[in-house]
PDB file of C-alpha atoms in Angstrom:
ATOM      1  CA  UNK K  12       4.902 -16.420  32.262  1.00 48.00           C
ATOM      2  CA  UNK K  13       5.350 -13.196  33.654  1.00 47.00           C
ATOM      3  CA  UNK K  14       5.892 -10.578  31.075  1.00 60.00           C
ATOM      4  CA  UNK K  15       8.163  -7.692  31.407  1.00 63.00           C
ATOM      5  CA  UNK K  16       6.188  -4.082  31.568  1.00 65.00           C
ATOM      6  CA  UNK K  17       8.363  -1.235  31.029  1.00 61.00           C
ATOM      7  CA  UNK K  18       8.644   1.556  33.345  1.00 71.00           C
ATOM      8  CA  UNK K  19       7.782   4.855  32.887  1.00 73.00           C
ATOM      9  CA  UNK K  20      11.744   5.665  32.707  1.00 75.00           C
ATOM     10  CA  UNK K  21      12.471   2.633  30.135  1.00 67.00           C
ATOM     11  CA  UNK K  22       9.469   4.056  28.377  1.00 63.00           C
ATOM     12  CA  UNK K  23      11.219   7.715  28.120  1.00 68.00           C
ATOM     13  CA  UNK K  24      14.379   6.193  27.736  1.00 69.00           C
ATOM     14  CA  UNK K  25      12.951   4.404  24.665  1.00 64.00           C
ATOM     15  CA  UNK K  26      11.183   7.628  23.141  1.00 67.00           C
ATOM     16  CA  UNK K  27      14.456   9.739  23.986  1.00 72.00           C
ATOM     17  CA  UNK K  28      16.448   6.714  21.935  1.00 70.00           C
ATOM     18  CA  UNK K  29      13.927   6.396  19.015  1.00 71.00           C
ATOM     19  CA  UNK K  30      12.091   9.748  19.023  1.00 74.00           C
ATOM     20  CA  UNK K  31      14.629  11.568  16.785  1.00 81.00           C
ATOM     21  CA  UNK K  32      15.807   8.739  15.016  1.00 87.00           C
ATOM     22  CA  UNK K  33      12.706   7.193  13.711  1.00 85.00           C
ATOM     23  CA  UNK K  34      11.739  10.072  11.838  1.00 89.00           C
ATOM     24  CA  UNK K  35      14.933  10.789  10.445  1.00 93.00           C
ATOM     25  CA  UNK K  36      14.855   7.162   9.368  1.00 92.00           C
ATOM     26  CA  UNK K  37      11.112   7.999   7.664  1.00 90.00           C
ATOM     27  CA  UNK K  38      12.600  10.790   5.995  1.00 94.00           C
ATOM     28  CA  UNK K  39      15.715   9.057   4.565  1.00 95.00           C
ATOM     29  CA  UNK K  40      12.956   6.067   3.538  1.00 88.00           C
ATOM     30  CA  UNK K  41      10.846   9.078   1.720  1.00 91.00           C
ATOM     31  CA  UNK K  42      13.690   9.882  -0.542  1.00 95.00           C
ATOM     32  CA  UNK K  43      14.243   6.158  -0.576  1.00 90.00           C
ATOM     33  CA  UNK K  44      10.012   5.949  -1.538  1.00 84.00           C
ATOM     34  CA  UNK K  45      10.955   8.500  -4.422  1.00 93.00           C
ATOM     35  CA  UNK K  46      13.916   6.633  -6.194  1.00 95.00           C
ATOM     36  CA  UNK K  47      11.584   3.565  -5.936  1.00 88.00           C
ATOM     37  CA  UNK K  48       8.477   5.392  -7.393  1.00 89.00           C
ATOM     38  CA  UNK K  49      10.806   7.169 -10.046  1.00 95.00           C
ATOM     39  CA  UNK K  50      12.198   4.130 -10.977  1.00 96.00           C
ATOM     40  CA  UNK K  51       9.299   1.935 -10.916  1.00 93.00           C
ATOM     41  CA  UNK K  52       7.354   4.135 -13.541  1.00 94.00           C
ATOM     42  CA  UNK K  53      10.282   4.897 -15.778  1.00 97.00           C
ATOM     43  CA  UNK K  54      11.177   0.623 -15.977  1.00 97.00           C
ATOM     44  CA  UNK K  55       7.559  -0.353 -16.255  1.00 95.00           C
ATOM     45  CA  UNK K  56       5.532   2.281 -17.981  1.00 94.00           C
ATOM     46  CA  UNK K  57       8.730   3.170 -20.249  1.00 96.00           C
ATOM     47  CA  UNK K  58      11.281   0.659 -20.178  1.00 97.00           C
ATOM     48  CA  UNK K  59       8.073  -1.860 -20.669  1.00 97.00           C
ATOM     49  CA  UNK K  60       9.831  -4.349 -17.645  1.00 97.00           C
ATOM     50  CA  UNK K  61       7.384  -6.788 -15.811  1.00 95.00           C
ATOM     51  CA  UNK K  62       6.448  -4.830 -12.923  1.00 91.00           C
ATOM     52  CA  UNK K  63       8.301  -7.235 -10.193  1.00 88.00           C
ATOM     53  CA  UNK K  64      11.387  -6.562 -11.888  1.00 95.00           C
ATOM     54  CA  UNK K  65      10.849  -2.882 -12.425  1.00 95.00           C
ATOM     55  CA  UNK K  66      10.088  -2.437  -8.874  1.00 88.00           C
ATOM     56  CA  UNK K  67      12.980  -4.947  -7.256  1.00 87.00           C
ATOM     57  CA  UNK K  68      15.665  -2.840  -9.644  1.00 93.00           C
ATOM     58  CA  UNK K  69      13.795   0.197  -8.184  1.00 93.00           C
ATOM     59  CA  UNK K  70      14.186  -0.991  -4.733  1.00 83.00           C
ATOM     60  CA  UNK K  71      17.511  -2.003  -5.522  1.00 88.00           C
ATOM     61  CA  UNK K  72      18.541   1.664  -6.477  1.00 93.00           C
ATOM     62  CA  UNK K  73      16.739   3.138  -3.390  1.00 90.00           C
ATOM     63  CA  UNK K  74      18.799   0.951  -1.034  1.00 87.00           C
ATOM     64  CA  UNK K  75      21.919   1.958  -1.889  1.00 91.00           C
ATOM     65  CA  UNK K  76      20.639   5.615  -1.591  1.00 95.00           C
ATOM     66  CA  UNK K  77      19.300   5.288   1.930  1.00 94.00           C
ATOM     67  CA  UNK K  78      22.150   2.779   2.710  1.00 93.00           C
ATOM     68  CA  UNK K  79      24.341   6.203   2.123  1.00 92.00           C
ATOM     69  CA  UNK K  80      22.134   8.661   3.755  1.00 95.00           C
ATOM     70  CA  UNK K  81      21.339   6.427   6.821  1.00 93.00           C
ATOM     71  CA  UNK K  82      24.774   6.156   7.307  1.00 92.00           C
ATOM     72  CA  UNK K  83      25.358   9.948   7.440  1.00 91.00           C
ATOM     73  CA  UNK K  84      22.336  11.411   8.737  1.00 92.00           C
ATOM     74  CA  UNK K  85      20.118   8.901  10.723  1.00 91.00           C
ATOM     75  CA  UNK K  86      22.825   6.417  12.751  1.00 89.00           C
ATOM     76  CA  UNK K  87      25.743   9.293  12.456  1.00 88.00           C
ATOM     77  CA  UNK K  88      26.589   8.537  15.921  1.00 84.00           C
ATOM     78  CA  UNK K  89      27.048   4.585  15.298  1.00 81.00           C
ATOM     79  CA  UNK K  90      30.464   4.157  13.136  1.00 71.00           C
ATOM     80  CA  UNK K  91      31.964   1.099  15.049  1.00 69.00           C
ATOM     81  CA  UNK K  92      32.472  -1.717  12.893  1.00 70.00           C
ATOM     82  CA  UNK K  93      33.702  -2.680   9.624  1.00 78.00           C
ATOM     83  CA  UNK K  94      31.699  -0.368   6.710  1.00 76.00           C
ATOM     84  CA  UNK K  95      31.787  -3.326   4.183  1.00 84.00           C
ATOM     85  CA  UNK K  96      30.148  -5.384   6.781  1.00 89.00           C
ATOM     86  CA  UNK K  97      27.913  -2.816   7.555  1.00 90.00           C
ATOM     87  CA  UNK K  98      26.912  -2.130   3.812  1.00 90.00           C
ATOM     88  CA  UNK K  99      25.984  -5.749   3.737  1.00 93.00           C
ATOM     89  CA  UNK K 100      24.346  -6.822   6.657  1.00 94.00           C
ATOM     90  CA  UNK K 101      22.111  -3.652   5.411  1.00 94.00           C
ATOM     91  CA  UNK K 102      21.737  -4.976   2.105  1.00 93.00           C
ATOM     92  CA  UNK K 103      20.452  -8.177   3.764  1.00 96.00           C
ATOM     93  CA  UNK K 104      17.916  -6.610   6.095  1.00 95.00           C
ATOM     94  CA  UNK K 105      16.440  -4.558   2.821  1.00 90.00           C
ATOM     95  CA  UNK K 106      16.404  -7.733   0.537  1.00 89.00           C
ATOM     96  CA  UNK K 107      14.038  -9.187   3.329  1.00 95.00           C
ATOM     97  CA  UNK K 108      12.048  -5.653   3.127  1.00 91.00           C
ATOM     98  CA  UNK K 109      12.329  -6.043   0.081  1.00 84.00           C
ATOM     99  CA  UNK K 110      10.274  -9.315  -0.217  1.00 92.00           C
ATOM    100  CA  UNK K 111       8.030  -7.948   2.368  1.00 94.00           C
ATOM    101  CA  UNK K 112       7.465  -5.295   0.137  1.00 89.00           C
ATOM    102  CA  UNK K 113       7.286  -7.170  -3.071  1.00 90.00           C
ATOM    103  CA  UNK K 114       4.614  -9.201  -1.235  1.00 95.00           C
ATOM    104  CA  UNK K 115       2.514  -6.553  -0.457  1.00 96.00           C
ATOM    105  CA  UNK K 116       2.370  -5.063  -3.919  1.00 93.00           C
ATOM    106  CA  UNK K 117       1.836  -8.086  -5.754  1.00 94.00           C
ATOM    107  CA  UNK K 118      -0.852  -9.502  -3.310  1.00 96.00           C
ATOM    108  CA  UNK K 119      -2.637  -5.855  -3.432  1.00 96.00           C
ATOM    109  CA  UNK K 120      -2.466  -5.380  -7.305  1.00 95.00           C
ATOM    110  CA  UNK K 121      -3.630  -9.179  -8.080  1.00 96.00           C
ATOM    111  CA  UNK K 122      -5.810 -10.261  -5.715  1.00 97.00           C
ATOM    112  CA  UNK K 123      -7.523  -6.912  -4.261  1.00 97.00           C
ATOM    113  CA  UNK K 124      -7.057  -4.862  -7.585  1.00 96.00           C
ATOM    114  CA  UNK K 125      -5.460  -1.930  -6.076  1.00 96.00           C
ATOM    115  CA  UNK K 126      -3.471   0.401  -8.043  1.00 95.00           C
ATOM    116  CA  UNK K 127       0.115  -0.862  -8.161  1.00 90.00           C
ATOM    117  CA  UNK K 128       1.667   3.109  -6.892  1.00 86.00           C
ATOM    118  CA  UNK K 129      -0.624   2.476  -3.950  1.00 93.00           C
ATOM    119  CA  UNK K 130       0.211  -1.017  -3.369  1.00 93.00           C
ATOM    120  CA  UNK K 131       3.976  -0.181  -3.267  1.00 85.00           C
ATOM    121  CA  UNK K 132       2.763   2.585  -0.584  1.00 86.00           C
ATOM    122  CA  UNK K 133       1.605  -0.156   1.523  1.00 92.00           C
ATOM    123  CA  UNK K 134       4.608  -2.544   1.057  1.00 92.00           C
ATOM    124  CA  UNK K 135       7.070   0.183   1.439  1.00 84.00           C
ATOM    125  CA  UNK K 136       5.145   1.023   5.087  1.00 87.00           C
ATOM    126  CA  UNK K 137       5.088  -2.788   6.151  1.00 91.00           C
ATOM    127  CA  UNK K 138       8.911  -3.001   4.854  1.00 89.00           C
ATOM    128  CA  UNK K 139       9.802   0.220   6.548  1.00 86.00           C
ATOM    129  CA  UNK K 140       8.975  -1.137   9.965  1.00 87.00           C
ATOM    130  CA  UNK K 141      11.054  -4.442   9.730  1.00 92.00           C
ATOM    131  CA  UNK K 142      14.078  -2.002   8.306  1.00 91.00           C
ATOM    132  CA  UNK K 143      14.221   0.381  10.822  1.00 91.00           C
ATOM    133  CA  UNK K 144      14.064  -2.784  13.665  1.00 90.00           C
ATOM    134  CA  UNK K 145      16.598  -4.804  11.746  1.00 94.00           C
ATOM    135  CA  UNK K 146      19.081  -1.732  11.041  1.00 92.00           C
ATOM    136  CA  UNK K 147      18.434  -0.419  14.543  1.00 90.00           C
ATOM    137  CA  UNK K 148      19.389  -3.605  16.233  1.00 89.00           C
ATOM    138  CA  UNK K 149      21.792  -5.269  13.558  1.00 92.00           C
ATOM    139  CA  UNK K 150      23.426  -3.045  11.146  1.00 91.00           C
ATOM    140  CA  UNK K 151      23.915  -0.231  13.014  1.00 89.00           C
ATOM    141  CA  UNK K 152      23.749  -1.826  16.709  1.00 84.00           C
ATOM    142  CA  UNK K 153      27.546  -0.279  17.468  1.00 68.00           C
ATOM    143  CA  UNK K 154      28.469   1.947  20.383  1.00 51.00           C
ATOM    144  CA  UNK K 155      28.073   5.297  20.121  1.00 53.00           C
ATOM    145  CA  UNK K 156      30.752   7.525  18.868  1.00 47.00           C
ATOM    146  CA  UNK K 157      32.821   8.679  22.256  1.00 37.00           C
ATOM    147  CA  UNK K 158      30.907   5.827  24.340  1.00 35.00           C
TER     148      UNK K 158
END
């Protein structure tokens, strides 16, 4: 089976499309990561919730924050579709990301004895790749404004 190899022009187009959007997405993700860290520390260390519950609640809060910022900044040129449906799609994508994050977090902590905040960074990094690709192709797939 012959696989399609992108031409130089196609590669340039990919870089043009994602060259600004992906770094913006990562910046918004850093806000989400800080939200997750602060929430997890407060809920785990201070409220004494189970680690899985503390991080899940914190990640859900981060999902709300990052949806808002991604809508306003990262994909501001893609306003098509129904906002309620877009949020539900973002939530579904993020919940898969949450599952990825939790699996990496708990595996790193329980099997490799990695400090939980370091493990949270690993989980967030893996989930970020999934979240960007799925949100770009599903949540914010509408046509650009004016186009």
